[in-house]
Coordinates of N, CA and C in Angstrom, one line a residue:
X188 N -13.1 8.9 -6.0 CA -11.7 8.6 -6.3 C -10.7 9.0 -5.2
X189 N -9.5 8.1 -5.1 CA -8.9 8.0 -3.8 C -8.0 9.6 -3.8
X190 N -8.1 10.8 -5.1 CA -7.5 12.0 -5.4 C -8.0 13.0 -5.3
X191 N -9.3 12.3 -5.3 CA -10.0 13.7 -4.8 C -11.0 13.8 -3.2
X192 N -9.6 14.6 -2.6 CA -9.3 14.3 -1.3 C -9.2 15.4 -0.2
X193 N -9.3 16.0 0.7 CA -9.4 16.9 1.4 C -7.7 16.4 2.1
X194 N -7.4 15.4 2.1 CA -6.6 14.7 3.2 C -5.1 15.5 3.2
X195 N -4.4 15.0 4.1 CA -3.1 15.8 3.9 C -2.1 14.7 3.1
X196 N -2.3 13.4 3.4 CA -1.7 12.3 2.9 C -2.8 11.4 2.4
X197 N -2.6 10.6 1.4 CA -3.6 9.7 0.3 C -2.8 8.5 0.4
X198 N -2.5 7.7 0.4 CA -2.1 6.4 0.5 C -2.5 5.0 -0.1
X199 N -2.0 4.9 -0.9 CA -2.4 3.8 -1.8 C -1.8 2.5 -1.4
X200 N -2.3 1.5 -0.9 CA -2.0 0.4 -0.6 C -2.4 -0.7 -1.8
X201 N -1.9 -1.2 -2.5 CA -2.0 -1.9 -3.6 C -1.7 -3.6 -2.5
X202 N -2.5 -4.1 -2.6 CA -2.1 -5.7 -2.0 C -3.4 -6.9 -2.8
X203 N -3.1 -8.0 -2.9 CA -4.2 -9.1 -3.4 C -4.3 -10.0 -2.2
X204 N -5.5 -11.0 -2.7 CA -5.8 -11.5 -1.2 C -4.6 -12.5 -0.9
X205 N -4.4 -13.6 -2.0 CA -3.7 -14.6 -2.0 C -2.1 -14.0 -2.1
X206 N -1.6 -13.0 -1.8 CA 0.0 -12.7 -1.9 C 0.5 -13.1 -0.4
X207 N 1.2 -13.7 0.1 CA 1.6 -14.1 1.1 C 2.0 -12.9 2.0
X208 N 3.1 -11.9 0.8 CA 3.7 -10.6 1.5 C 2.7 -9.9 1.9
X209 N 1.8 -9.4 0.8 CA 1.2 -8.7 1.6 C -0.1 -8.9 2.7
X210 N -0.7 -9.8 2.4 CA -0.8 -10.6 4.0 C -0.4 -10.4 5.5
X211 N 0.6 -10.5 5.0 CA 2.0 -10.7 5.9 C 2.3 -9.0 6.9
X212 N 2.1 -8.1 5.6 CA 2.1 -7.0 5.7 C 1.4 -6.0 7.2
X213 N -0.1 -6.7 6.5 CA -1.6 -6.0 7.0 C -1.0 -5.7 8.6
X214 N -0.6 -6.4 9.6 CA -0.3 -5.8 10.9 C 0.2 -5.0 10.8
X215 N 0.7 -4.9 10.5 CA 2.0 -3.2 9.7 C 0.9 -2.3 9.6
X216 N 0.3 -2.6 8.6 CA -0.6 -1.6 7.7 C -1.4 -1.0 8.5
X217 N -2.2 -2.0 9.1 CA -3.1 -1.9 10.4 C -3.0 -0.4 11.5
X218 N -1.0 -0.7 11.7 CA -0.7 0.3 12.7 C -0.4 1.5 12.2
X219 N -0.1 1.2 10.5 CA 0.3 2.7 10.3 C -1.3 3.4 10.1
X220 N -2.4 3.0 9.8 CA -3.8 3.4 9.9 C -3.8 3.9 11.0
X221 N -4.0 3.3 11.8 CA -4.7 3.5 13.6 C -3.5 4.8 13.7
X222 N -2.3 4.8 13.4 CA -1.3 5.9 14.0 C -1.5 7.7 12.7
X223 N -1.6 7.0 11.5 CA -1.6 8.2 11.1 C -3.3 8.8 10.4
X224 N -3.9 8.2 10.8 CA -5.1 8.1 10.5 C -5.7 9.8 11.0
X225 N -5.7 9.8 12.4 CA -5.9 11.4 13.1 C -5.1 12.4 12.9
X226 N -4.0 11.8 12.1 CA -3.2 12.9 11.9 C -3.6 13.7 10.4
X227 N -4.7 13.1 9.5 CA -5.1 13.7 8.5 C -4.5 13.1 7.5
X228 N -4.4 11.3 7.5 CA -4.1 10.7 6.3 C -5.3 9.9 5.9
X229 N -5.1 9.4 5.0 CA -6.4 8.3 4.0 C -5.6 7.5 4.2
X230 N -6.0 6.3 4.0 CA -5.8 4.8 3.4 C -7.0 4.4 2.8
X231 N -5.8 4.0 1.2 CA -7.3 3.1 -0.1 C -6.1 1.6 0.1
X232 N -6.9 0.8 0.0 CA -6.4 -1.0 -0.2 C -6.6 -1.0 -1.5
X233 N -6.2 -1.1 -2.4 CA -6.0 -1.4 -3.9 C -5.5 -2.9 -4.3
X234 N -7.2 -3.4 -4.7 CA -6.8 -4.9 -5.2 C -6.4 -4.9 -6.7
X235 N -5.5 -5.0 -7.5 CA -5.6 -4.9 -8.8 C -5.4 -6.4 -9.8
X236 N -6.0 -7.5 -8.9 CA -5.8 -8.5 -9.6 C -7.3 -8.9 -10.6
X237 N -7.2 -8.9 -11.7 CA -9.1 -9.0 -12.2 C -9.6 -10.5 -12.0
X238 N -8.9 -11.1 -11.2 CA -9.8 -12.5 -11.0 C -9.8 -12.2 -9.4
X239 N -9.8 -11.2 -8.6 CA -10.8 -11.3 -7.6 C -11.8 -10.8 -7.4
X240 N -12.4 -11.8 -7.2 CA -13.9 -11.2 -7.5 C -14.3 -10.8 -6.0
X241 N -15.7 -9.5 -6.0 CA -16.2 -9.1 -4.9 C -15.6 -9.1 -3.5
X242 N -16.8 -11.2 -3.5 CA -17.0 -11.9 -2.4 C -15.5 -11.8 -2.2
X243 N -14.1 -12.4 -3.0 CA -13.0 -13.0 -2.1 C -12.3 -11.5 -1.7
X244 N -12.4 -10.6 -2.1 CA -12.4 -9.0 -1.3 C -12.9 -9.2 0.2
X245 N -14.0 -8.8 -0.1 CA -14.8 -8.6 1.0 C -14.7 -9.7 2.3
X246 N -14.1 -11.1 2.0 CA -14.1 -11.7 2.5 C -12.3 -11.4 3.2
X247 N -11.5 -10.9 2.2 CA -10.0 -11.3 2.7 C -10.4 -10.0 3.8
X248 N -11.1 -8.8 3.3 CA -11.3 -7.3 4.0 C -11.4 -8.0 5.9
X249 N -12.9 -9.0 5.8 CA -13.5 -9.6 7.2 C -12.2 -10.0 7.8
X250 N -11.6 -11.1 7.3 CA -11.0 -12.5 7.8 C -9.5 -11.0 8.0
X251 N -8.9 -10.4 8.0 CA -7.9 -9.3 8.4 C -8.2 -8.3 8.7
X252 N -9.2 -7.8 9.0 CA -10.1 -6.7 9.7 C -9.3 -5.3 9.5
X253 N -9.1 -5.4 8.1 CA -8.3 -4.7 7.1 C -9.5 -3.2 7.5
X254 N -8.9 -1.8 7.9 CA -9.4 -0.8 8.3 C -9.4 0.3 7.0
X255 N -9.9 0.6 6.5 CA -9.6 2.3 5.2 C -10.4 2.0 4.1
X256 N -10.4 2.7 3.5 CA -11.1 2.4 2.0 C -10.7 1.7 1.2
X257 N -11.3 0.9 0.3 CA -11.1 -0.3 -0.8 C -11.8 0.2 -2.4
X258 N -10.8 -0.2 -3.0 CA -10.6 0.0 -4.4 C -10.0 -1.1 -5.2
X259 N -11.1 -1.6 -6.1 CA -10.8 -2.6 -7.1 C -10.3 -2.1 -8.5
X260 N -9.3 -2.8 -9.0 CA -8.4 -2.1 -9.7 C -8.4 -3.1 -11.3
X261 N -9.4 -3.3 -11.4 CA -9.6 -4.5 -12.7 C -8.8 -3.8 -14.0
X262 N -9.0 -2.9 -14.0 CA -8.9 -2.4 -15.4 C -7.3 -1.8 -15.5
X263 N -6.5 -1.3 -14.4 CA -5.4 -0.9 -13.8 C -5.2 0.5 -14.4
X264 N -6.3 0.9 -14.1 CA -6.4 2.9 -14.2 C -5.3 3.2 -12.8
X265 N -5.2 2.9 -11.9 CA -4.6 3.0 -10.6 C -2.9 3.1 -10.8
X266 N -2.9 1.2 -11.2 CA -1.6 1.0 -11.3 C -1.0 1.7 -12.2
X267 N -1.4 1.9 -13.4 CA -0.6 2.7 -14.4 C 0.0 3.7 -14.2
X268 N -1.4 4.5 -13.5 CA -1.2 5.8 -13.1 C -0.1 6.3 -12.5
X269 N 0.4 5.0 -11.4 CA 1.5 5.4 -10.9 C 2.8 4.5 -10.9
X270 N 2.0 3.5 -11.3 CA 3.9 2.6 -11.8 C 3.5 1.4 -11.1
X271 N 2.4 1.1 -9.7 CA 2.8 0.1 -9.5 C 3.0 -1.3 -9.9
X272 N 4.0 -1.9 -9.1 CA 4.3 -3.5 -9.5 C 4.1 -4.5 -8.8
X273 N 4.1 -4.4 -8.0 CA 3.9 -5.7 -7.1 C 3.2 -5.3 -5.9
X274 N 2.6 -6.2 -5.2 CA 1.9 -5.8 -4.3 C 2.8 -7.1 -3.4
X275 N 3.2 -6.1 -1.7 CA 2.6 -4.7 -1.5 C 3.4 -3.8 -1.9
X276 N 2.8 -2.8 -2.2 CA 3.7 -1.7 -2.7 C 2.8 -0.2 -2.3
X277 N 3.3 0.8 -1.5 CA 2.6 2.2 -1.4 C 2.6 3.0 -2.3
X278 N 1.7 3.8 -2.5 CA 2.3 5.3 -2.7 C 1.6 6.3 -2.0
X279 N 2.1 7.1 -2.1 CA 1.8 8.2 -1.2 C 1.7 9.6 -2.3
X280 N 0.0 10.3 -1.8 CA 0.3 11.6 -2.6 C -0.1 12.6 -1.7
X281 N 0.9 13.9 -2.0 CA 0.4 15.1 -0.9 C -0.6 15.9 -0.8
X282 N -0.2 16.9 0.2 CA -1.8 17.5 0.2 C -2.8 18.4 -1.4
X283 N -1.4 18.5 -2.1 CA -2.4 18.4 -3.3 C -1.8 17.6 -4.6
X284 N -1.9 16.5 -4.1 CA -2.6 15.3 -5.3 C -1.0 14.7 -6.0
X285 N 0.0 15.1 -5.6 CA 1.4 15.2 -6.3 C 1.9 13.7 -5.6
X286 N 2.7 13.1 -6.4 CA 3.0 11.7 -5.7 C 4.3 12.2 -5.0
X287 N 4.3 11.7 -3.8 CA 5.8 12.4 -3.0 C 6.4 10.8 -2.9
X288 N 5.6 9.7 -2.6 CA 6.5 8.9 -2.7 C 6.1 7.2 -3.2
X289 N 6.6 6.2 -3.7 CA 5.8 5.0 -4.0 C 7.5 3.8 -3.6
X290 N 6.9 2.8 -3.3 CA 7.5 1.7 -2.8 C 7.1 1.0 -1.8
X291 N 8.3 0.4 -1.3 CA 8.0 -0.4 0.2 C 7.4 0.3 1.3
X292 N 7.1 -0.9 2.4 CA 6.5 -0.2 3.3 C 7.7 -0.5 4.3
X293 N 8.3 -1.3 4.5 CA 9.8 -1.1 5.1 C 10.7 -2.3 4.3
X294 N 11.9 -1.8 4.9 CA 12.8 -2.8 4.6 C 12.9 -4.4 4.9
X295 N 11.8 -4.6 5.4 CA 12.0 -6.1 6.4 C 12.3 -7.3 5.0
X296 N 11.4 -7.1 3.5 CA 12.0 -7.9 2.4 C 13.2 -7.2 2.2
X297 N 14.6 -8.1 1.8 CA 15.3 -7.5 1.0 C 15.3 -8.4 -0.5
X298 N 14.6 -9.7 -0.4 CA 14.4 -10.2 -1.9 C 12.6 -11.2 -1.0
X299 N 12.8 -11.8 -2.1 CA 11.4 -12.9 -2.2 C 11.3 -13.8 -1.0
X300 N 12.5 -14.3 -0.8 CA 12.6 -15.1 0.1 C 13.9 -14.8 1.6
X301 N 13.7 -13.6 1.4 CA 14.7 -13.3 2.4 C 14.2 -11.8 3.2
X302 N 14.0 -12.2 4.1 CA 12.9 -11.6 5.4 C 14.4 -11.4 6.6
X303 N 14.0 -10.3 6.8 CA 14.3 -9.5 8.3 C 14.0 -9.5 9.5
X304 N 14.1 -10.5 10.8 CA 13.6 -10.4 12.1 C 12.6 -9.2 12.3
X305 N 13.2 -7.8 11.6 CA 12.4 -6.6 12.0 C 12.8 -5.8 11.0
X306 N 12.1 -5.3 10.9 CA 12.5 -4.0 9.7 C 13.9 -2.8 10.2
X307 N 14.5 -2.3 9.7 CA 15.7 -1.6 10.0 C 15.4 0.0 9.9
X308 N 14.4 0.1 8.4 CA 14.1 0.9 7.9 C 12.6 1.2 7.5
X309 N 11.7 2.4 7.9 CA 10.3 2.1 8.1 C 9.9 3.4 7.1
X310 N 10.3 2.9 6.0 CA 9.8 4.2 4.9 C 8.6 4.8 4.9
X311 N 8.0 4.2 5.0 CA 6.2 4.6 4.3 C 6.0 5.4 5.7
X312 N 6.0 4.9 7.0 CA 6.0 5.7 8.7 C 6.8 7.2 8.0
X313 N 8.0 7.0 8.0 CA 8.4 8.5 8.1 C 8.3 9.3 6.7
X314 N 8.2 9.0 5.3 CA 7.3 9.9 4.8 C 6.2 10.0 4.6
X315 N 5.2 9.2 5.7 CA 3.6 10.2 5.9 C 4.0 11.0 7.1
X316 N 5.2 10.9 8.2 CA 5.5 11.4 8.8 C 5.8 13.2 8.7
X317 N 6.5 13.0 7.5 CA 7.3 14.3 6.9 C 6.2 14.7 6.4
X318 N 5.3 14.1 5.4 CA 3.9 14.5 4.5 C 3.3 15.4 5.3
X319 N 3.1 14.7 6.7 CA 2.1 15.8 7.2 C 2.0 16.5 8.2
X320 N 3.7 16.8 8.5 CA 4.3 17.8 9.1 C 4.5 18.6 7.8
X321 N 4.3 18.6 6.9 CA 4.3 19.5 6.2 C 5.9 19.8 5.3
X322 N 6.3 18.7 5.7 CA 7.8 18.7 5.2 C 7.9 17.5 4.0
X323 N 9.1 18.0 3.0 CA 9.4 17.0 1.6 C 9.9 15.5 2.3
X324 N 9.2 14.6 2.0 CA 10.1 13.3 2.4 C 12.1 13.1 1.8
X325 N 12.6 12.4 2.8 CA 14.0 12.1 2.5 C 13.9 11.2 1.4
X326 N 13.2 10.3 1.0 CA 12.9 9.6 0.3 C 12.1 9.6 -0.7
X327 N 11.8 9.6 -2.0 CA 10.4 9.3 -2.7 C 10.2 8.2 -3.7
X328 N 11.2 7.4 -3.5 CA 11.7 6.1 -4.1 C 11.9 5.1 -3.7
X329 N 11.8 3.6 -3.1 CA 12.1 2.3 -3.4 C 11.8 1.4 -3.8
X330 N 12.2 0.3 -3.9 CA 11.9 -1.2 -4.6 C 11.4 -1.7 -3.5
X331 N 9.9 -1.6 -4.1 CA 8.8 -2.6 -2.8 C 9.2 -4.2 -3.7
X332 N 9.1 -5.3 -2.8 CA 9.5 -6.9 -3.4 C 8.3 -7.4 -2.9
X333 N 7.4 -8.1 -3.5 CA 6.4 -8.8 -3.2 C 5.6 -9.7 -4.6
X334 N 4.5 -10.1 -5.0 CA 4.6 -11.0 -6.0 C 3.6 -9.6 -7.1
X335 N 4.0 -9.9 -8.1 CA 4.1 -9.0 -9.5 C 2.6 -9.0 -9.5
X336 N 2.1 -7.9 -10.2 CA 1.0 -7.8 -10.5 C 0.5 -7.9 -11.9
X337 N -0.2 -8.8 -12.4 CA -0.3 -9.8 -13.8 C -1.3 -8.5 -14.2
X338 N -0.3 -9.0 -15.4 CA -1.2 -7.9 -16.7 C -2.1 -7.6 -17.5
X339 N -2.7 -7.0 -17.9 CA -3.9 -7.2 -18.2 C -3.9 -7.5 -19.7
X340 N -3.8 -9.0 -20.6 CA -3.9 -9.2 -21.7 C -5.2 -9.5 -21.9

């Protein structure tokens, strides 16, 4: 389980194959892996849609050469646990197990269809930044925007 963890930061990446945002996302994601990765963080990819099956995992994983650990979230023990809504959406827990923060990964959405040349604001960077300098993030809150995560009826 992605909690029981030696790590100094846990990171939950909640994204589906077919969401455009988060798609869109993965080079982002990519660099915060390769940058905070030595520094003593995790990354889990959290699929929590129950109609993707294995193969289109494993396949979206190949075809974005998506790097960290993967977690299928059929049943949404995950999402519940911590609120998420939409993918993409982070959270982040500290070195012992406490959620310090869940939302966006920057500002670059500010709605569905309205995108930022560049992000302004790069949340999820500076509190795993703070996480694992050992300091409280400025933040432990925002509205990640991306497409809803369907429920489990």
């Amino acid at each position: 389980a992605p909690f029981e963890s030696d790590a100094q930061a846990t990171v939950l990446l909640f994204i589906q194959t077919d969401c455009p945002i988060s798609n869109r996302y993965i080079p982002t994601i990519t660099q915060l892996h390769d940058r905070f990765t030595p520094q003593g963080a995790t990354f889990w990819h959290v699929y929590p849609d129950r109609n993707e099956a294995p193969d289109a995992i494993r396949r979206h994983r190949r075809e974005y050469n998506l790097k960290g650990q993967v977690a299928r979230d059929i049943n949404h023990t995950l999402v519940k646990r911590v609120g998420a809504t939409v993918t993409p959406e982070a959270v982040v827990f500290g070195p012992r197990g406490n959620i310090v923060y869940r939302g966006r990964i920057d500002d670059r959405y500010t709605a569905l269809d309205q995108v930022r040349p560049q992000a302004t604001r790069h949340d999820l960077a500076d509190v795993l930044e703070a996480t694992l300098a050992g300091r409280t993030p400025d933040t432990s809150d925002t509205r990640a925007i991306g497409c809803f995560i369907a429920d489990l009826q």
